[in-house]
Amino acid sequence: MSLVGSRPRPGGPARGRPRSEAVERAILEGVMKLLEDGVPLAELSIERVARTAGVGKATIYRRWSGKEELFVDVVRAAEPPDPELPGTSLRDDLVVLLESLRRRGLATRSSALLHNVYAQMKSSPKIWAAYHTAVIEPRRVLTMEVLRRAQRDGELRPDVDLELANDMFVGPMLVRAVMRPDADLPEHLPEHIVDTVLQGLRPVSPAAA
Amino acid sequence: MSLVGSRPRPGGPARGRPRSEAVERAILEGVMKLLEDGVPLAELSIERVARTAGVGKATIYRRWSGKEELFVDVVRAAEPPDPELPGTSLRDDLVVLLESLRRRGLATRSSALLHNVYAQMKSSPKIWAAYHTAVIEPRRVLTMEVLRRAQRDGELRPDVDLELANDMFVGPMLVRAVMRPDADLPEHLPEHIVDTVLQGLRPVSPAAA
């Protein structure tokens, strides 16, 4: 493979990785610029993106099968990156997963672009489905793996329904981060949620204390 | 006050309660008809509602201060009614509260009208704010009262943060009912959530068993 800047002409075939990455970045930034300028998603054609990024339409279609996939990558580039799980304990992994949801919530609140992007995404079933497949579903699968391993290792009661356990850890965070945009997202909320869900809310009975 | 049908002319002042209720119902049904016909919320003017319901605009403005308040009442008429709390125990009250969220989720899935109405509501900040004030906030206040009383009566640990406890009970149900429209909403989910949140997910230690 040839490398860096071997073909500086926009629209030329992308042969080297850095060159290809630069083109990709230009395209993603082109979409962000259009969104920042207030262009609604419905009017965001591949043609317009190509013109803004200074590339040919074919260059875009070589990388993304369509507007939906391109748009999902724009969202992912604007979102905080996916977390690396420490793998040291159920508690540690869950705290990292919830912390990443908390950061996404904070990012959405502080970024008018992300806020706008999520709102538009939800009103487009095709784009929402693409985002679901690319971002939400893999995150859920990852959390389920963490829970399954923990149950096998005796960190969770053997009779606990893992689908419900997932919603019990993730639900309180999502309700605050996504559904109630004015809710508090304090720094130690992930630890607080994980510890409280593990311990339960019932008073300790005298026999068990 | 005069009663039943004393002034059958549409648009005349509503003086009696049953007459007034019939007019209100006609107006709410008029809005629903327009929504069912696919009229977008943005085009739903008070004038058009008045024409559809066969009443004068003044008749509507006497009852609702504007489109937002009228629309919220339409949503409430289409939603399952608010629950009556038994008040017998924390568990019983929470199960009834979560059951009402489950029923709303099921109603939204089976009613194209409700589904459409929620989607449109969320894209209109003013109507969403009105719905929040009329429906969501009172429900949250009610749940907080139930939790506060339970903590005072020793049914919840004294160190539990009640705002977090609220999100722990309500979050798993909302995540399923609202955010994941393909998630299961089985019959005993409310009991299952309440009992699991109270008990916690950690294995019982040998000393406490």
Tab-separated table of C-alpha atoms in Angstrom:
chain	number	residue	atom	x	y	z
A	1	MET	CA	0.000	0.000	0.000
A	2	SER	CA	1.255	3.498	-0.797
A	3	LEU	CA	1.231	5.958	2.073
A	4	VAL	CA	0.613	9.576	3.087
A	5	GLY	CA	-0.488	12.126	0.567
A	6	SER	CA	0.502	10.158	-2.500
A	7	ARG	CA	-2.589	11.410	-4.298
A	8	PRO	CA	-3.574	14.791	-2.958
A	9	ARG	CA	-6.333	15.270	-5.540
A	10	PRO	CA	-9.723	15.032	-3.767
A	11	GLY	CA	-11.826	12.237	-5.103
A	12	GLY	CA	-8.890	10.109	-6.193
A	13	PRO	CA	-8.852	6.480	-5.036
A	14	ALA	CA	-7.778	6.146	-1.419
A	15	ARG	CA	-4.870	3.729	-1.383
A	16	GLY	CA	-2.940	4.468	1.808
A	17	ARG	CA	-4.310	4.314	5.306
A	18	PRO	CA	-3.369	7.825	6.526
A	19	ARG	CA	-4.619	9.330	3.253
A	20	SER	CA	-7.818	7.342	3.609
A	21	GLU	CA	-8.218	8.475	7.206
A	22	ALA	CA	-7.762	12.085	6.193
A	23	VAL	CA	-10.470	11.727	3.549
A	24	GLU	CA	-12.784	10.062	6.035
A	25	ARG	CA	-12.173	12.811	8.548
A	26	ALA	CA	-12.889	15.459	5.910
A	27	ILE	CA	-16.188	13.776	5.056
A	28	LEU	CA	-17.274	13.380	8.712
A	29	GLU	CA	-16.307	16.994	9.382
A	30	GLY	CA	-18.243	18.054	6.290
A	31	VAL	CA	-21.401	16.459	7.678
A	32	MET	CA	-20.820	18.059	11.102
A	33	LYS	CA	-20.345	21.461	9.477
A	34	LEU	CA	-23.633	21.119	7.588
A	35	LEU	CA	-25.419	20.058	10.803
A	36	GLU	CA	-23.853	22.946	12.705
A	37	ASP	CA	-25.073	25.277	9.968
A	38	GLY	CA	-28.568	24.015	10.737
A	39	VAL	CA	-29.137	21.827	7.659
A	40	PRO	CA	-31.850	19.318	8.613
A	41	LEU	CA	-31.009	15.631	8.289
A	42	ALA	CA	-33.697	15.161	5.652
A	43	GLU	CA	-31.917	17.635	3.350
A	44	LEU	CA	-28.469	16.197	3.954
A	45	SER	CA	-27.811	14.439	0.645
A	46	ILE	CA	-24.633	12.530	-0.199
A	47	GLU	CA	-24.171	15.035	-3.019
A	48	ARG	CA	-24.211	17.965	-0.623
A	49	VAL	CA	-21.816	16.237	1.782
A	50	ALA	CA	-19.444	15.507	-1.115
A	51	ARG	CA	-19.492	19.153	-2.190
A	52	THR	CA	-18.843	20.393	1.368
A	53	ALA	CA	-15.999	17.921	1.972
A	54	GLY	CA	-14.461	18.585	-1.443
A	55	VAL	CA	-14.618	14.929	-2.548
A	56	GLY	CA	-16.516	13.035	-5.190
A	57	LYS	CA	-19.727	11.152	-4.390
A	58	ALA	CA	-18.006	7.868	-5.311
A	59	THR	CA	-15.417	8.488	-2.574
A	60	ILE	CA	-18.227	8.561	-0.028
A	61	TYR	CA	-20.043	5.533	-1.435
A	62	ARG	CA	-16.799	3.530	-1.317
A	63	ARG	CA	-16.806	3.953	2.466
A	64	TRP	CA	-20.471	4.068	3.456
A	65	SER	CA	-23.366	2.242	1.862
A	66	GLY	CA	-25.642	5.222	2.379
A	67	LYS	CA	-26.665	8.251	4.372
A	68	GLU	CA	-27.694	6.204	7.433
A	69	GLU	CA	-24.311	4.534	7.939
A	70	LEU	CA	-22.439	7.776	7.288
A	71	PHE	CA	-24.591	9.623	9.781
A	72	VAL	CA	-24.105	6.994	12.491
A	73	ASP	CA	-20.321	7.355	12.087
A	74	VAL	CA	-20.687	11.126	12.470
A	75	VAL	CA	-22.524	10.578	15.745
A	76	ARG	CA	-19.910	8.118	16.987
A	77	ALA	CA	-17.111	10.555	16.163
A	78	ALA	CA	-18.892	13.232	18.232
A	79	GLU	CA	-19.626	10.904	21.167
A	80	PRO	CA	-17.146	10.050	23.939
A	81	PRO	CA	-15.285	6.834	22.915
A	82	ASP	CA	-16.442	3.383	24.066
A	83	PRO	CA	-14.933	2.342	27.415
A	84	GLU	CA	-12.298	-0.317	28.026
A	85	LEU	CA	-13.468	-2.693	30.748
A	86	PRO	CA	-10.941	-3.413	33.534
A	87	GLY	CA	-12.241	-6.982	33.984
A	88	THR	CA	-11.199	-6.986	37.652
A	89	SER	CA	-14.690	-7.432	39.151
A	90	LEU	CA	-18.373	-7.102	38.359
A	91	ARG	CA	-18.450	-3.839	40.282
A	92	ASP	CA	-15.452	-2.350	38.440
A	93	ASP	CA	-16.789	-3.285	34.989
A	94	LEU	CA	-20.281	-1.961	35.705
A	95	VAL	CA	-18.934	1.313	37.112
A	96	VAL	CA	-16.952	1.855	33.889
A	97	LEU	CA	-19.990	1.027	31.726
A	98	LEU	CA	-22.261	3.387	33.676
A	99	GLU	CA	-19.587	6.083	33.701
A	100	SER	CA	-19.545	5.988	29.903
A	101	LEU	CA	-23.339	6.484	29.851
A	102	ARG	CA	-22.939	9.373	32.302
A	103	ARG	CA	-20.309	10.985	30.049
A	104	ARG	CA	-22.551	10.616	27.018
A	105	GLY	CA	-25.341	12.307	28.962
A	106	LEU	CA	-23.042	15.165	29.965
A	107	ALA	CA	-21.698	15.485	26.399
A	108	THR	CA	-25.226	15.700	25.007
A	109	ARG	CA	-26.098	18.433	27.467
A	110	SER	CA	-23.052	20.540	26.676
A	111	SER	CA	-22.994	19.983	22.907
A	112	ALA	CA	-25.763	21.636	20.903
A	113	LEU	CA	-24.622	19.562	17.926
A	114	LEU	CA	-25.005	16.189	19.698
A	115	HIS	CA	-28.312	17.286	21.184
A	116	ASN	CA	-29.608	18.234	17.747
A	117	VAL	CA	-28.228	15.049	16.201
A	118	TYR	CA	-29.950	12.753	18.719
A	119	ALA	CA	-33.255	14.572	18.307
A	120	GLN	CA	-33.117	14.262	14.528
A	121	MET	CA	-31.984	10.660	14.718
A	122	LYS	CA	-34.983	9.680	16.813
A	123	SER	CA	-37.376	11.117	14.259
A	124	SER	CA	-35.798	9.052	11.462
A	125	PRO	CA	-36.597	5.337	11.997
A	126	LYS	CA	-33.951	4.170	9.480
A	127	ILE	CA	-31.125	6.153	11.071
A	128	TRP	CA	-32.260	5.226	14.557
A	129	ALA	CA	-32.202	1.548	13.568
A	130	ALA	CA	-28.672	1.937	12.157
A	131	TYR	CA	-27.505	3.655	15.374
A	132	HIS	CA	-29.174	0.941	17.422
A	133	THR	CA	-27.335	-1.776	15.501
A	134	ALA	CA	-23.967	-0.001	15.568
A	135	VAL	CA	-23.924	1.443	19.092
A	136	ILE	CA	-26.736	0.432	21.449
A	137	GLU	CA	-26.948	-3.294	20.726
A	138	PRO	CA	-23.163	-4.002	21.039
A	139	ARG	CA	-23.133	-2.102	24.352
A	140	ARG	CA	-26.003	-4.252	25.610
A	141	VAL	CA	-24.275	-7.446	24.475
A	142	LEU	CA	-21.106	-6.374	26.302
A	143	THR	CA	-23.022	-5.663	29.527
A	144	MET	CA	-24.802	-9.020	29.299
A	145	GLU	CA	-21.419	-10.778	28.981
A	146	VAL	CA	-20.171	-9.016	32.098
A	147	LEU	CA	-23.302	-10.081	34.000
A	148	ARG	CA	-23.175	-13.681	32.760
A	149	ARG	CA	-19.566	-14.082	33.852
A	150	ALA	CA	-20.335	-12.528	37.242
A	151	GLN	CA	-23.242	-14.900	37.828
A	152	ARG	CA	-21.036	-17.864	36.889
A	153	ASP	CA	-18.374	-16.590	39.329
A	154	GLY	CA	-20.885	-16.172	42.170
A	155	GLU	CA	-20.906	-12.357	42.211
A	156	LEU	CA	-24.632	-12.349	41.407
A	157	ARG	CA	-27.315	-14.532	42.953
A	158	PRO	CA	-27.888	-17.614	40.758
A	159	ASP	CA	-31.660	-16.959	40.506
A	160	VAL	CA	-31.285	-13.406	39.151
A	161	ASP	CA	-32.777	-12.813	35.678
A	162	LEU	CA	-29.832	-11.256	33.814
A	163	GLU	CA	-31.982	-9.274	31.366
A	164	LEU	CA	-33.679	-7.657	34.341
A	165	ALA	CA	-30.331	-7.158	36.108
A	166	ASN	CA	-29.094	-5.312	33.013
A	167	ASP	CA	-32.096	-2.961	33.116
A	168	MET	CA	-31.649	-2.491	36.875
A	169	PHE	CA	-28.075	-1.226	36.484
A	170	VAL	CA	-28.524	0.696	33.241
A	171	GLY	CA	-32.107	1.958	33.738
A	172	PRO	CA	-31.494	4.461	36.576
A	173	MET	CA	-28.578	5.995	34.636
A	174	LEU	CA	-30.449	6.183	31.323
A	175	VAL	CA	-33.525	7.668	32.951
A	176	ARG	CA	-31.355	10.513	34.258
A	177	ALA	CA	-29.004	10.905	31.305
A	178	VAL	CA	-31.535	10.594	28.490
A	179	MET	CA	-35.129	10.956	29.675
A	180	ARG	CA	-34.726	13.710	32.273
A	181	PRO	CA	-32.249	16.161	30.761
A	182	ASP	CA	-32.415	18.369	33.867
A	183	ALA	CA	-31.559	15.547	36.304
A	184	ASP	CA	-28.341	15.560	38.301
A	185	LEU	CA	-25.419	13.485	36.954
A	186	PRO	CA	-22.938	13.804	39.850
A	187	GLU	CA	-19.429	12.367	39.688
A	188	HIS	CA	-19.941	9.243	41.804
A	189	LEU	CA	-23.367	8.315	40.471
A	190	PRO	CA	-22.081	5.120	38.742
A	191	GLU	CA	-20.560	3.718	41.977
A	192	HIS	CA	-23.654	4.791	43.880
A	193	ILE	CA	-26.034	3.001	41.491
A	194	VAL	CA	-23.949	-0.194	41.236
A	195	ASP	CA	-23.483	-0.536	45.011
A	196	THR	CA	-27.131	0.192	45.790
A	197	VAL	CA	-28.470	-2.243	43.174
A	198	LEU	CA	-26.129	-4.968	44.453
A	199	GLN	CA	-27.053	-4.361	48.086
A	200	GLY	CA	-30.810	-3.752	47.684
A	201	LEU	CA	-32.979	-1.197	49.470
A	202	ARG	CA	-34.487	-3.310	52.221
A	203	PRO	CA	-33.246	-2.776	55.779
A	204	VAL	CA	-30.834	-5.466	56.956
A	205	SER	CA	-32.780	-7.831	59.195
A	206	PRO	CA	-31.403	-8.139	62.754
A	207	ALA	CA	-30.512	-11.814	62.172
A	208	ALA	CA	-28.435	-10.935	59.111
A	209	ALA	CA	-26.790	-7.818	60.529
B	1	MET	CA	-76.231	26.265	37.498
B	2	SER	CA	-78.503	25.001	34.778
B	3	LEU	CA	-78.144	21.368	33.775
B	4	VAL	CA	-78.268	18.912	30.858
B	5	GLY	CA	-78.652	20.228	27.363
B	6	SER	CA	-80.231	23.504	28.318
B	7	ARG	CA	-78.406	25.148	25.437
B	8	PRO	CA	-77.868	22.663	22.664
B	9	ARG	CA	-76.470	25.259	20.249
B	10	PRO	CA	-72.782	24.534	19.666
B	11	GLY	CA	-70.622	27.386	20.748
B	12	GLY	CA	-73.083	28.712	23.276
B	13	PRO	CA	-71.807	29.208	26.822
B	14	ALA	CA	-71.573	25.921	28.720
B	15	ARG	CA	-73.396	26.474	31.971
B	16	GLY	CA	-74.241	22.965	33.221
B	17	ARG	CA	-71.761	20.277	34.046
B	18	PRO	CA	-73.100	17.409	31.854
B	19	ARG	CA	-73.510	19.821	28.916
B	20	SER	CA	-70.001	21.081	29.547
B	21	GLU	CA	-68.636	17.552	29.654
B	22	ALA	CA	-70.279	16.688	26.346
B	23	VAL	CA	-68.704	19.745	24.718
B	24	GLU	CA	-65.328	18.873	26.166
B	25	ARG	CA	-65.617	15.329	24.893
B	26	ALA	CA	-66.570	16.589	21.418
B	27	ILE	CA	-63.510	18.844	21.353
B	28	LEU	CA	-61.113	16.126	22.563
B	29	GLU	CA	-62.590	13.689	20.033
B	30	GLY	CA	-62.230	16.316	17.322
B	31	VAL	CA	-58.505	16.583	18.007
B	32	MET	CA	-58.171	12.778	18.020
B	33	LYS	CA	-59.995	12.546	14.709
B	34	LEU	CA	-57.646	15.078	13.120
B	35	LEU	CA	-54.614	13.197	14.486
B	36	GLU	CA	-55.999	9.884	13.244
B	37	ASP	CA	-56.462	11.501	9.828
B	38	GLY	CA	-52.726	12.216	9.911
B	39	VAL	CA	-52.840	15.964	10.487
B	40	PRO	CA	-49.446	16.907	11.974
B	41	LEU	CA	-49.460	18.629	15.341
B	42	ALA	CA	-47.882	21.739	13.827
B	43	GLU	CA	-50.924	22.216	11.556
B	44	LEU	CA	-53.443	21.556	14.275
B	45	SER	CA	-54.811	25.050	14.907
B	46	ILE	CA	-57.504	25.892	17.447
B	47	GLU	CA	-59.560	27.122	14.475
B	48	ARG	CA	-59.367	23.747	12.776
B	49	VAL	CA	-60.223	21.888	16.002
B	50	ALA	CA	-63.223	24.176	16.494
B	51	ARG	CA	-64.463	23.480	12.968
B	52	THR	CA	-64.038	19.698	13.383
B	53	ALA	CA	-65.784	19.635	16.772
B	54	GLY	CA	-68.579	21.930	15.600
B	55	VAL	CA	-67.966	24.548	18.284
B	56	GLY	CA	-66.734	28.129	18.299
B	57	LYS	CA	-63.117	29.019	19.005
B	58	ALA	CA	-64.236	30.891	22.143
B	59	THR	CA	-65.703	27.648	23.526
B	60	ILE	CA	-62.273	26.076	23.316
B	61	TYR	CA	-60.430	29.068	24.746
B	62	ARG	CA	-62.803	29.141	27.716
B	63	ARG	CA	-61.548	25.668	28.667
B	64	TRP	CA	-57.932	25.607	27.539
B	65	SER	CA	-55.461	28.460	27.507
B	66	GLY	CA	-53.934	27.199	24.261
B	67	LYS	CA	-53.019	24.364	21.956
B	68	GLU	CA	-50.482	22.864	24.400
B	69	GLU	CA	-52.941	22.414	27.282
B	70	LEU	CA	-55.634	21.067	24.957
B	71	PHE	CA	-53.232	18.589	23.425
B	72	VAL	CA	-52.059	17.323	26.824
B	73	ASP	CA	-55.688	16.636	27.771
B	74	VAL	CA	-56.127	14.680	24.538
B	75	VAL	CA	-53.126	12.520	25.456
B	76	ARG	CA	-54.440	11.960	28.975
B	77	ALA	CA	-57.838	10.915	27.634
B	78	ALA	CA	-56.119	8.334	25.394
B	79	GLU	CA	-53.827	7.014	28.156
B	80	PRO	CA	-54.842	4.443	30.762
B	81	PRO	CA	-56.112	6.335	33.854
B	82	ASP	CA	-53.837	7.166	36.799
B	83	PRO	CA	-53.728	4.385	39.404
B	84	GLU	CA	-55.239	4.421	42.897
B	85	LEU	CA	-52.618	3.414	45.453
B	86	PRO	CA	-53.687	0.742	47.978
B	87	GLY	CA	-51.492	2.263	50.716
B	88	THR	CA	-51.076	-1.133	52.386
B	89	SER	CA	-47.293	-1.429	52.000
B	90	LEU	CA	-44.360	-0.011	50.073
B	91	ARG	CA	-44.351	-3.118	47.889
B	92	ASP	CA	-48.069	-2.917	47.085
B	93	ASP	CA	-47.917	0.794	46.191
B	94	LEU	CA	-44.844	0.401	44.007
B	95	VAL	CA	-46.310	-2.594	42.179
B	96	VAL	CA	-49.408	-0.534	41.320
B	97	LEU	CA	-47.280	2.424	40.172
B	98	LEU	CA	-45.090	0.226	37.963
B	99	GLU	CA	-48.116	-1.642	36.649
B	100	SER	CA	-49.536	1.662	35.423
B	101	LEU	CA	-46.271	2.380	33.569
B	102	ARG	CA	-46.406	-1.109	32.078
B	103	ARG	CA	-49.974	-0.513	30.891
B	104	ARG	CA	-48.989	2.792	29.317
B	105	GLY	CA	-46.172	1.011	27.497
B	106	LEU	CA	-48.559	-1.678	26.232
B	107	ALA	CA	-51.156	0.947	25.228
B	108	THR	CA	-48.533	2.876	23.245
B	109	ARG	CA	-47.502	-0.270	21.419
B	110	SER	CA	-51.038	-1.232	20.471
B	111	SER	CA	-52.334	2.254	19.676
B	112	ALA	CA	-50.967	3.877	16.533
B	113	LEU	CA	-52.595	7.106	17.705
B	114	LEU	CA	-50.787	7.180	21.078
B	115	HIS	CA	-47.543	6.178	19.415
B	116	ASN	CA	-47.851	9.010	16.918
B	117	VAL	CA	-48.905	11.453	19.629
B	118	TYR	CA	-45.886	10.714	21.853
B	119	ALA	CA	-43.485	11.017	18.919
B	120	GLN	CA	-44.942	14.382	17.901
B	121	MET	CA	-45.043	15.580	21.489
B	122	LYS	CA	-41.339	14.928	21.959
B	123	SER	CA	-40.458	17.024	18.941
B	124	SER	CA	-42.418	19.999	20.330
B	125	PRO	CA	-40.603	21.378	23.405
B	126	LYS	CA	-43.617	23.467	24.518
B	127	ILE	CA	-46.063	20.555	24.422
B	128	TRP	CA	-43.536	18.216	26.017
B	129	ALA	CA	-43.081	20.737	28.843
B	130	ALA	CA	-46.853	20.947	29.335
B	131	TYR	CA	-47.142	17.131	29.422
B	132	HIS	CA	-44.249	16.966	31.848
B	133	THR	CA	-45.952	19.424	34.206
B	134	ALA	CA	-49.389	17.777	33.940
B	135	VAL	CA	-48.479	14.073	33.940
B	136	ILE	CA	-44.851	13.148	34.602
B	137	GLU	CA	-44.053	15.496	37.472
B	138	PRO	CA	-47.159	14.646	39.596
B	139	ARG	CA	-46.428	10.937	39.116
B	140	ARG	CA	-42.869	11.491	40.348
B	141	VAL	CA	-44.097	13.497	43.345
B	142	LEU	CA	-46.527	10.680	44.229
B	143	THR	CA	-43.773	8.036	44.030
B	144	MET	CA	-41.472	10.176	46.180
B	145	GLU	CA	-44.215	10.434	48.835
B	146	VAL	CA	-44.602	6.651	48.866
B	147	LEU	CA	-40.831	6.240	49.290
B	148	ARG	CA	-40.534	8.906	51.990
B	149	ARG	CA	-43.287	7.292	54.050
B	150	ALA	CA	-41.694	3.844	53.609
B	151	GLN	CA	-38.316	5.110	54.788
B	152	ARG	CA	-39.938	6.724	57.830
B	153	ASP	CA	-41.733	3.419	58.563
B	154	GLY	CA	-38.534	1.374	58.280
B	155	GLU	CA	-39.396	-0.375	54.987
B	156	LEU	CA	-36.345	1.209	53.299
B	157	ARG	CA	-32.854	1.509	54.751
B	158	PRO	CA	-32.420	4.927	56.401
B	159	ASP	CA	-29.281	5.737	54.358
B	160	VAL	CA	-30.979	5.198	50.969
B	161	ASP	CA	-31.053	8.286	48.700
B	162	LEU	CA	-34.748	8.476	47.794
B	163	GLU	CA	-34.206	10.199	44.444
B	164	LEU	CA	-31.961	7.312	43.454
B	165	ALA	CA	-34.429	4.769	44.879
B	166	ASN	CA	-37.139	6.313	42.670
B	167	ASP	CA	-34.963	5.874	39.569
B	168	MET	CA	-34.081	2.327	40.632
B	169	PHE	CA	-37.730	1.252	40.737
B	170	VAL	CA	-38.990	3.293	37.789
B	171	GLY	CA	-35.877	3.135	35.554
B	172	PRO	CA	-35.972	-0.573	34.600
B	173	MET	CA	-39.676	-0.285	33.682
B	174	LEU	CA	-39.269	2.936	31.680
B	175	VAL	CA	-36.249	1.593	29.813
B	176	ARG	CA	-38.393	-1.322	28.651
B	177	ALA	CA	-41.683	0.480	28.150
B	178	VAL	CA	-40.390	3.644	26.498
B	179	MET	CA	-36.805	3.316	25.261
B	180	ARG	CA	-36.867	-0.263	23.948
B	181	PRO	CA	-40.224	-0.656	22.222
B	182	ASP	CA	-39.442	-4.304	21.349
B	183	ALA	CA	-38.656	-5.316	24.950
B	184	ASP	CA	-40.818	-7.789	26.828
B	185	LEU	CA	-43.451	-6.395	29.221
B	186	PRO	CA	-44.699	-9.620	30.881
B	187	GLU	CA	-47.546	-9.668	33.366
B	188	HIS	CA	-45.565	-9.957	36.594
B	189	LEU	CA	-42.755	-7.592	35.667
B	190	PRO	CA	-43.793	-4.972	38.283
B	191	GLU	CA	-43.615	-7.482	41.181
B	192	HIS	CA	-40.382	-8.869	39.783
B	193	ILE	CA	-38.720	-5.435	39.609
B	194	VAL	CA	-39.921	-4.288	43.035
B	195	ASP	CA	-38.859	-7.481	44.812
B	196	THR	CA	-35.463	-7.619	43.112
B	197	VAL	CA	-34.665	-3.951	43.787
B	198	LEU	CA	-35.644	-4.387	47.456
B	199	GLN	CA	-33.608	-7.568	47.855
B	200	GLY	CA	-30.527	-6.608	45.795
B	201	LEU	CA	-28.516	-8.772	43.408
B	202	ARG	CA	-25.635	-9.812	45.621
B	203	PRO	CA	-25.563	-13.407	46.844
B	204	VAL	CA	-26.637	-13.785	50.458
B	205	SER	CA	-23.478	-14.232	52.514
B	206	PRO	CA	-23.307	-17.494	54.514
B	207	ALA	CA	-23.431	-15.563	57.799
B	208	ALA	CA	-26.654	-13.809	56.782
B	209	ALA	CA	-28.374	-16.846	55.236
